[in-house]
CSV table of C-alpha atoms in Angstrom, one decimal:
chain,number,residue,atom,x,y,z
G,184,UNK,CA,88.8,-22.4,23.0
G,185,UNK,CA,92.9,-22.2,23.2
G,186,UNK,CA,93.1,-23.3,26.7
G,187,UNK,CA,90.6,-26.4,26.2
G,188,UNK,CA,88.0,-24.9,28.6
G,189,UNK,CA,84.6,-24.7,27.1
G,190,UNK,CA,82.7,-21.2,27.0
G,191,UNK,CA,79.0,-20.9,27.7
G,192,UNK,CA,77.4,-18.1,26.5
G,193,UNK,CA,74.4,-17.2,29.3
G,194,UNK,CA,72.7,-14.4,26.9
G,195,UNK,CA,68.8,-14.2,27.1
G,196,UNK,CA,69.0,-13.0,23.5
G,197,UNK,CA,68.7,-16.5,21.3
G,198,UNK,CA,65.7,-17.9,23.7
G,199,UNK,CA,63.9,-14.5,23.1
G,200,UNK,CA,64.4,-14.9,19.1
G,201,UNK,CA,63.6,-18.4,19.1
G,202,UNK,CA,60.2,-17.4,21.2
G,203,UNK,CA,59.3,-14.5,18.8
G,204,UNK,CA,59.8,-17.1,15.9
G,205,UNK,CA,57.4,-19.5,17.3
G,206,UNK,CA,54.9,-16.8,18.1
G,207,UNK,CA,55.1,-15.3,14.6
G,208,UNK,CA,55.1,-19.0,12.7
G,209,UNK,CA,51.5,-19.7,15.1
G,210,UNK,CA,50.0,-16.5,14.0
G,211,UNK,CA,50.6,-17.1,10.4
G,212,UNK,CA,49.2,-20.7,10.9
G,213,UNK,CA,46.0,-19.4,12.5
G,214,UNK,CA,45.5,-16.5,10.2
G,215,UNK,CA,45.9,-19.1,7.2
G,216,UNK,CA,43.5,-21.3,8.9
G,217,UNK,CA,41.1,-18.5,9.1
G,218,UNK,CA,41.4,-17.1,5.5
G,219,UNK,CA,40.5,-20.9,4.3
G,220,UNK,CA,37.5,-21.1,6.9
G,221,UNK,CA,36.1,-17.8,5.1
G,222,UNK,CA,36.6,-18.9,1.7
G,223,UNK,CA,35.0,-21.9,2.3
G,224,UNK,CA,32.0,-20.5,3.8
G,225,UNK,CA,31.9,-17.9,1.1
G,226,UNK,CA,31.7,-20.4,-1.6
G,227,UNK,CA,29.1,-22.8,0.2
G,228,UNK,CA,27.0,-19.7,0.5
G,229,UNK,CA,26.9,-18.9,-3.2
G,230,UNK,CA,26.6,-22.4,-4.4
G,231,UNK,CA,28.6,-21.1,-7.4
G,232,UNK,CA,25.4,-18.9,-8.8
G,233,UNK,CA,25.4,-17.2,-11.7
G,234,UNK,CA,23.2,-13.9,-11.8
G,235,UNK,CA,22.1,-12.5,-15.2
G,236,UNK,CA,20.9,-9.1,-15.4
G,237,UNK,CA,18.8,-7.5,-18.3
G,238,UNK,CA,18.3,-3.7,-17.6
G,239,UNK,CA,18.4,-2.1,-21.2
G,240,UNK,CA,15.1,-1.1,-22.4
G,241,UNK,CA,16.9,-0.4,-26.0
G,242,UNK,CA,16.3,-3.8,-27.3
G,243,UNK,CA,14.2,-7.1,-26.9
G,244,UNK,CA,16.5,-9.7,-25.2
G,245,UNK,CA,16.7,-13.5,-25.9
G,246,UNK,CA,18.1,-16.0,-23.7
G,247,UNK,CA,20.4,-17.4,-26.6
G,248,UNK,CA,21.9,-20.7,-24.5
G,249,UNK,CA,20.2,-23.9,-24.4
G,250,UNK,CA,20.7,-24.8,-20.5
G,251,UNK,CA,21.2,-21.9,-17.4
G,252,UNK,CA,22.2,-24.3,-14.5
G,253,UNK,CA,22.3,-22.5,-11.3
G,254,UNK,CA,21.2,-19.1,-12.3
G,255,UNK,CA,19.2,-16.5,-11.2
G,256,UNK,CA,17.6,-13.9,-14.2
G,257,UNK,CA,17.0,-10.4,-13.2
G,258,UNK,CA,14.9,-8.4,-15.6
G,259,UNK,CA,14.3,-4.6,-14.6
G,260,UNK,CA,14.5,-1.2,-15.7
G,261,UNK,CA,12.2,-1.6,-18.4
G,262,UNK,CA,13.6,-3.9,-20.5
G,263,UNK,CA,12.1,-7.3,-22.3
G,264,UNK,CA,13.3,-10.7,-22.0
G,265,UNK,CA,12.0,-13.6,-24.1
G,266,UNK,CA,12.6,-17.4,-23.4
G,267,UNK,CA,12.6,-19.2,-26.7
G,268,UNK,CA,14.1,-22.2,-28.3
G,269,UNK,CA,13.4,-24.5,-25.0
G,270,UNK,CA,16.0,-22.9,-23.1
G,271,UNK,CA,16.2,-24.3,-19.5
G,272,UNK,CA,16.5,-22.2,-16.2
G,273,UNK,CA,17.6,-23.5,-13.0
G,274,UNK,CA,17.8,-21.7,-9.8
G,275,UNK,CA,20.7,-22.4,-7.4
G,276,UNK,CA,19.6,-24.5,-4.5
G,277,UNK,CA,20.3,-21.6,-2.0
G,278,UNK,CA,18.2,-18.9,-0.7
G,279,UNK,CA,21.3,-16.7,-0.2
G,280,UNK,CA,21.5,-16.2,-4.2
G,281,UNK,CA,17.9,-15.0,-4.5
G,282,UNK,CA,14.3,-16.9,-3.8
G,283,UNK,CA,13.3,-16.8,-7.7
G,284,UNK,CA,14.7,-18.4,-10.7
G,285,UNK,CA,13.4,-15.5,-12.8
G,286,UNK,CA,12.5,-12.1,-10.9
G,287,UNK,CA,10.6,-9.4,-12.9
G,288,UNK,CA,10.7,-5.6,-11.6
G,289,UNK,CA,9.2,-3.1,-13.8
G,290,UNK,CA,9.9,-4.9,-17.1
G,291,UNK,CA,8.7,-7.7,-19.4
G,292,UNK,CA,8.8,-11.3,-19.8
G,293,UNK,CA,7.9,-13.2,-22.5
G,294,UNK,CA,7.9,-17.1,-21.9
G,295,UNK,CA,7.0,-18.8,-25.4
G,296,UNK,CA,8.7,-22.0,-24.7
G,297,UNK,CA,11.3,-23.4,-22.4
G,298,UNK,CA,11.4,-24.4,-18.6
G,299,UNK,CA,11.9,-22.7,-15.2
G,300,UNK,CA,12.5,-24.4,-12.0
G,301,UNK,CA,13.0,-22.8,-8.7
G,302,UNK,CA,15.8,-23.5,-6.2
G,303,UNK,CA,15.7,-27.1,-5.1
G,304,UNK,CA,15.7,-27.9,-1.2
G,305,UNK,CA,14.8,-24.6,0.0
G,306,UNK,CA,11.5,-24.3,-1.7
G,307,UNK,CA,12.6,-21.6,-4.1
G,308,UNK,CA,9.8,-19.5,-6.4
G,309,UNK,CA,9.8,-20.2,-10.0
G,310,UNK,CA,8.8,-16.9,-11.5
G,311,UNK,CA,8.1,-13.3,-9.6
G,312,UNK,CA,6.4,-10.6,-11.2
G,313,UNK,CA,7.1,-7.3,-9.0
G,314,UNK,CA,6.6,-3.4,-9.7
G,315,UNK,CA,7.2,-0.2,-7.9
G,316,UNK,CA,4.6,2.1,-6.9
G,317,UNK,CA,4.4,4.3,-10.4
G,318,UNK,CA,5.3,1.6,-12.9
G,319,UNK,CA,4.3,-2.1,-14.3
G,320,UNK,CA,5.3,-5.2,-14.4
G,321,UNK,CA,4.0,-8.2,-17.0
G,322,UNK,CA,4.9,-11.8,-17.6
G,323,UNK,CA,3.2,-14.3,-20.5
G,324,UNK,CA,3.2,-17.9,-20.4
G,325,UNK,CA,2.7,-19.5,-23.5
G,326,UNK,CA,1.7,-23.5,-24.7
G,327,UNK,CA,5.4,-24.4,-24.7
G,328,UNK,CA,6.3,-23.4,-21.2
G,329,UNK,CA,6.7,-25.2,-18.0
G,330,UNK,CA,7.4,-23.5,-14.4
G,331,UNK,CA,7.8,-25.6,-11.5
G,332,UNK,CA,8.5,-24.2,-8.0
G,333,UNK,CA,11.0,-25.7,-6.1
G,334,UNK,CA,10.4,-28.8,-3.7
G,335,UNK,CA,11.7,-28.5,0.1
G,336,UNK,CA,13.7,-30.5,1.8
G,337,UNK,CA,14.0,-31.3,5.7
G,338,UNK,CA,17.1,-29.8,6.5
G,339,UNK,CA,16.0,-26.4,5.1
G,340,UNK,CA,12.5,-26.0,5.0
G,341,UNK,CA,9.4,-28.2,4.9
G,342,UNK,CA,7.5,-25.5,2.6
G,343,UNK,CA,7.2,-26.2,-1.3
G,344,UNK,CA,7.7,-23.2,-3.5
G,345,UNK,CA,5.2,-21.3,-5.6
G,346,UNK,CA,5.4,-21.9,-9.2
G,347,UNK,CA,4.6,-18.2,-10.0
G,348,UNK,CA,4.1,-15.2,-7.9
G,349,UNK,CA,2.6,-11.7,-8.5
G,350,UNK,CA,3.3,-9.1,-5.6
G,351,UNK,CA,2.5,-5.9,-6.3
G,352,UNK,CA,-0.6,-3.7,-8.0
G,353,UNK,CA,1.1,-3.1,-11.1
G,354,UNK,CA,1.8,-6.5,-12.0
G,355,UNK,CA,0.4,-8.8,-14.3
G,356,UNK,CA,0.8,-12.3,-15.0
G,357,UNK,CA,-1.2,-13.8,-18.6
G,358,UNK,CA,-1.7,-17.6,-18.5
G,359,UNK,CA,-2.3,-18.4,-22.6
G,360,UNK,CA,-1.2,-22.1,-21.8
G,361,UNK,CA,1.8,-24.1,-20.4
G,362,UNK,CA,2.5,-26.4,-17.3
G,363,UNK,CA,2.5,-24.4,-14.0
G,364,UNK,CA,3.6,-26.8,-11.3
G,365,UNK,CA,3.7,-25.9,-7.3
G,366,UNK,CA,6.5,-27.0,-5.4
G,367,UNK,CA,6.2,-30.1,-3.3
G,368,UNK,CA,6.8,-30.0,0.5
G,369,UNK,CA,9.0,-32.0,2.6
G,370,UNK,CA,7.6,-36.0,2.0
G,371,UNK,CA,9.8,-37.5,5.2
G,372,UNK,CA,8.1,-38.3,8.1
G,373,UNK,CA,10.7,-36.3,10.3
G,374,UNK,CA,9.6,-33.2,8.7
G,375,UNK,CA,5.9,-33.3,10.5
G,376,UNK,CA,3.6,-31.0,9.1
G,377,UNK,CA,4.6,-29.8,5.7
G,378,UNK,CA,2.7,-27.9,2.6
G,379,UNK,CA,2.8,-27.7,-1.2
G,380,UNK,CA,3.5,-24.5,-2.6
G,381,UNK,CA,1.1,-22.8,-5.1
G,382,UNK,CA,0.7,-23.0,-8.6
G,383,UNK,CA,-0.3,-19.1,-8.6
G,384,UNK,CA,0.4,-16.5,-5.5
G,385,UNK,CA,-1.4,-13.3,-5.9
G,386,UNK,CA,-0.5,-10.8,-3.2
G,387,UNK,CA,-1.7,-7.7,-5.0
G,388,UNK,CA,-1.8,-7.5,-8.9
G,389,UNK,CA,-3.6,-9.2,-11.8
G,390,UNK,CA,-3.6,-12.4,-13.0
G,391,UNK,CA,-5.5,-13.3,-16.3
G,392,UNK,CA,-5.6,-17.4,-17.2
G,393,UNK,CA,-7.3,-18.5,-20.8
G,394,UNK,CA,-5.2,-21.7,-21.1
G,395,UNK,CA,-2.5,-24.1,-19.4
G,396,UNK,CA,-2.0,-27.1,-17.3
G,397,UNK,CA,-2.3,-26.0,-13.5
G,398,UNK,CA,-0.9,-28.8,-10.7
G,399,UNK,CA,-1.4,-26.3,-7.3
G,400,UNK,CA,-3.7,-24.3,-5.6
G,401,UNK,CA,-4.6,-20.6,-6.8
G,402,UNK,CA,-3.9,-18.2,-3.9
G,403,UNK,CA,-5.2,-15.0,-3.6
G,404,UNK,CA,-4.5,-12.2,-0.8
G,405,UNK,CA,-5.5,-8.7,-2.2
G,406,UNK,CA,-5.4,-9.2,-6.2
G,407,UNK,CA,-7.6,-10.1,-8.8
G,408,UNK,CA,-7.7,-13.3,-11.0
G,409,UNK,CA,-9.8,-13.7,-14.3
G,410,UNK,CA,-10.4,-16.9,-15.6
G,411,UNK,CA,-11.6,-17.7,-19.2
G,412,UNK,CA,-13.6,-20.9,-20.2
G,413,UNK,CA,-16.5,-23.0,-19.2
G,414,UNK,CA,-15.6,-23.0,-15.7
G,415,UNK,CA,-17.3,-22.5,-12.2
G,416,UNK,CA,-16.4,-22.1,-8.6
G,417,UNK,CA,-17.8,-25.0,-6.3
G,418,UNK,CA,-16.9,-25.7,-3.0
G,419,UNK,CA,-13.7,-24.1,-2.8
G,420,UNK,CA,-12.2,-25.2,-6.1
G,421,UNK,CA,-12.3,-23.8,-9.8
G,422,UNK,CA,-13.4,-26.7,-12.0
G,423,UNK,CA,-14.3,-26.6,-15.9
G,424,UNK,CA,-12.3,-26.3,-19.2
G,425,UNK,CA,-10.0,-23.2,-19.8
G,426,UNK,CA,-10.3,-21.5,-23.3
G,427,UNK,CA,-7.6,-23.3,-24.5
G,428,UNK,CA,-9.5,-26.8,-24.1
G,429,UNK,CA,-7.6,-27.7,-21.1
G,430,UNK,CA,-9.1,-29.0,-18.1
G,431,UNK,CA,-8.8,-27.0,-14.6
G,432,UNK,CA,-9.4,-28.5,-11.4
G,433,UNK,CA,-7.6,-26.6,-8.6
G,434,UNK,CA,-8.3,-25.2,-5.0
G,435,UNK,CA,-9.0,-21.4,-4.5
G,436,UNK,CA,-7.7,-20.0,-1.8
G,437,UNK,CA,-9.2,-16.2,-1.2
G,438,UNK,CA,-12.4,-14.4,-1.6
G,439,UNK,CA,-14.8,-15.3,-4.4
G,440,UNK,CA,-15.1,-11.4,-5.0
G,441,UNK,CA,-11.8,-11.1,-6.0
G,442,UNK,CA,-12.2,-13.9,-8.8
G,443,UNK,CA,-14.1,-13.6,-12.0
G,444,UNK,CA,-15.3,-15.9,-14.6
G,445,UNK,CA,-15.4,-15.0,-18.1
G,446,UNK,CA,-17.7,-17.7,-19.3
G,447,UNK,CA,-16.9,-19.6,-22.7
G,448,UNK,CA,-19.5,-21.7,-23.7
G,449,UNK,CA,-17.9,-22.8,-26.7
G,450,UNK,CA,-15.5,-24.9,-25.0
G,451,UNK,CA,-18.1,-26.8,-22.7
G,452,UNK,CA,-18.3,-30.4,-23.1
G,453,UNK,CA,-21.2,-31.6,-25.1
G,454,UNK,CA,-23.8,-33.0,-23.2
G,455,UNK,CA,-24.6,-36.5,-23.4
G,456,UNK,CA,-28.2,-36.9,-25.5
G,457,UNK,CA,-31.1,-38.1,-23.5
G,458,UNK,CA,-34.3,-39.9,-24.1
G,459,UNK,CA,-36.4,-36.8,-23.8
G,460,UNK,CA,-34.2,-34.8,-26.3
G,461,UNK,CA,-36.0,-34.6,-29.7
G,462,UNK,CA,-33.1,-33.6,-31.6
G,463,UNK,CA,-31.1,-36.6,-30.2
G,464,UNK,CA,-32.4,-39.0,-32.4
G,465,UNK,CA,-32.9,-41.7,-29.6
G,466,UNK,CA,-37.1,-41.0,-29.8
G,467,UNK,CA,-37.3,-41.8,-33.5
G,468,UNK,CA,-35.0,-45.1,-33.2
G,469,UNK,CA,-37.6,-46.2,-30.4
G,470,UNK,CA,-40.7,-45.7,-32.5
G,471,UNK,CA,-39.1,-47.4,-35.6
G,472,UNK,CA,-37.9,-50.4,-33.4
G,473,UNK,CA,-41.6,-50.6,-32.2
G,474,UNK,CA,-43.0,-50.5,-35.7
G,475,UNK,CA,-40.3,-52.9,-36.8
G,476,UNK,CA,-41.3,-55.7,-33.9
G,477,UNK,CA,-45.2,-54.7,-34.6
G,478,UNK,CA,-45.0,-56.0,-38.4
G,479,UNK,CA,-42.9,-58.9,-37.2
G,480,UNK,CA,-45.4,-60.0,-34.8
G,481,UNK,CA,-48.2,-59.6,-37.9
G,482,UNK,CA,-46.3,-61.4,-40.4
G,483,UNK,CA,-45.7,-64.5,-37.9
G,484,UNK,CA,-49.6,-64.4,-36.9
G,485,UNK,CA,-50.3,-64.5,-40.8
G,486,UNK,CA,-48.3,-67.4,-41.6
G,487,UNK,CA,-49.6,-69.5,-38.3
G,488,UNK,CA,-53.0,-68.6,-39.7
G,489,UNK,CA,-52.6,-70.1,-43.2
G,490,UNK,CA,-50.8,-73.0,-42.2
């Protein structure tokens, strides 16, 4: 000011610009915060799961890696997938990524050796076999395979997962061997009532059991289960020896009319010999012993007589 008098600008424009600037900054921060929340939620839901799809029927596919952590394997469209070389598949611990480690839809799965584990914490399913109305789906399990249902955790579920489930009429699972283990229910006291999963669960479809080690119930709603071996059903349990020589002792939940036994006497345990069995040799041994005792008694008598 040339005259030494200060000049004040009373115009409202600077205040207005400042208020607009503050509003824009606040909105930008809110948008950034919202985006970060959405991103975190999405990353938590997926748990970094990896989905592999096999849907080409032109060739037989084989899992080539040794480990498949946090994976869901989908087999569909008439394709065939083999589990070889001890490959290990573990499903992610989130139901959002699919409830099964391996799912077969109108396709074929040949598990020769390796391991499959259902999703942990929420009781995920190991293997699901499913088929559409006019199609079929098949899975076979060899002696080198282990399938586990996922265990339960109290903050997600108290129900353990099924190891293998068959859910439609055109679906079939064949067990020539292997280890099939149901998921464990929540073991903590706060969980209250908690249940283990099933080793085999059949909603509809067919299951054939010729061998294997099973830890868990056989649940059968409207399907059929065919068992080969020296086996009987007694007091709601399947007991005996399967055709591969494995001992089976599991609970059966379902109608007995839907369970068929193909009796195989060749794998029945040998009966212990009895005294009345003429082929056992026990009677002849006893006779020989009595004769020997008699001869010894006569010899002693003669010796005493001649003294």
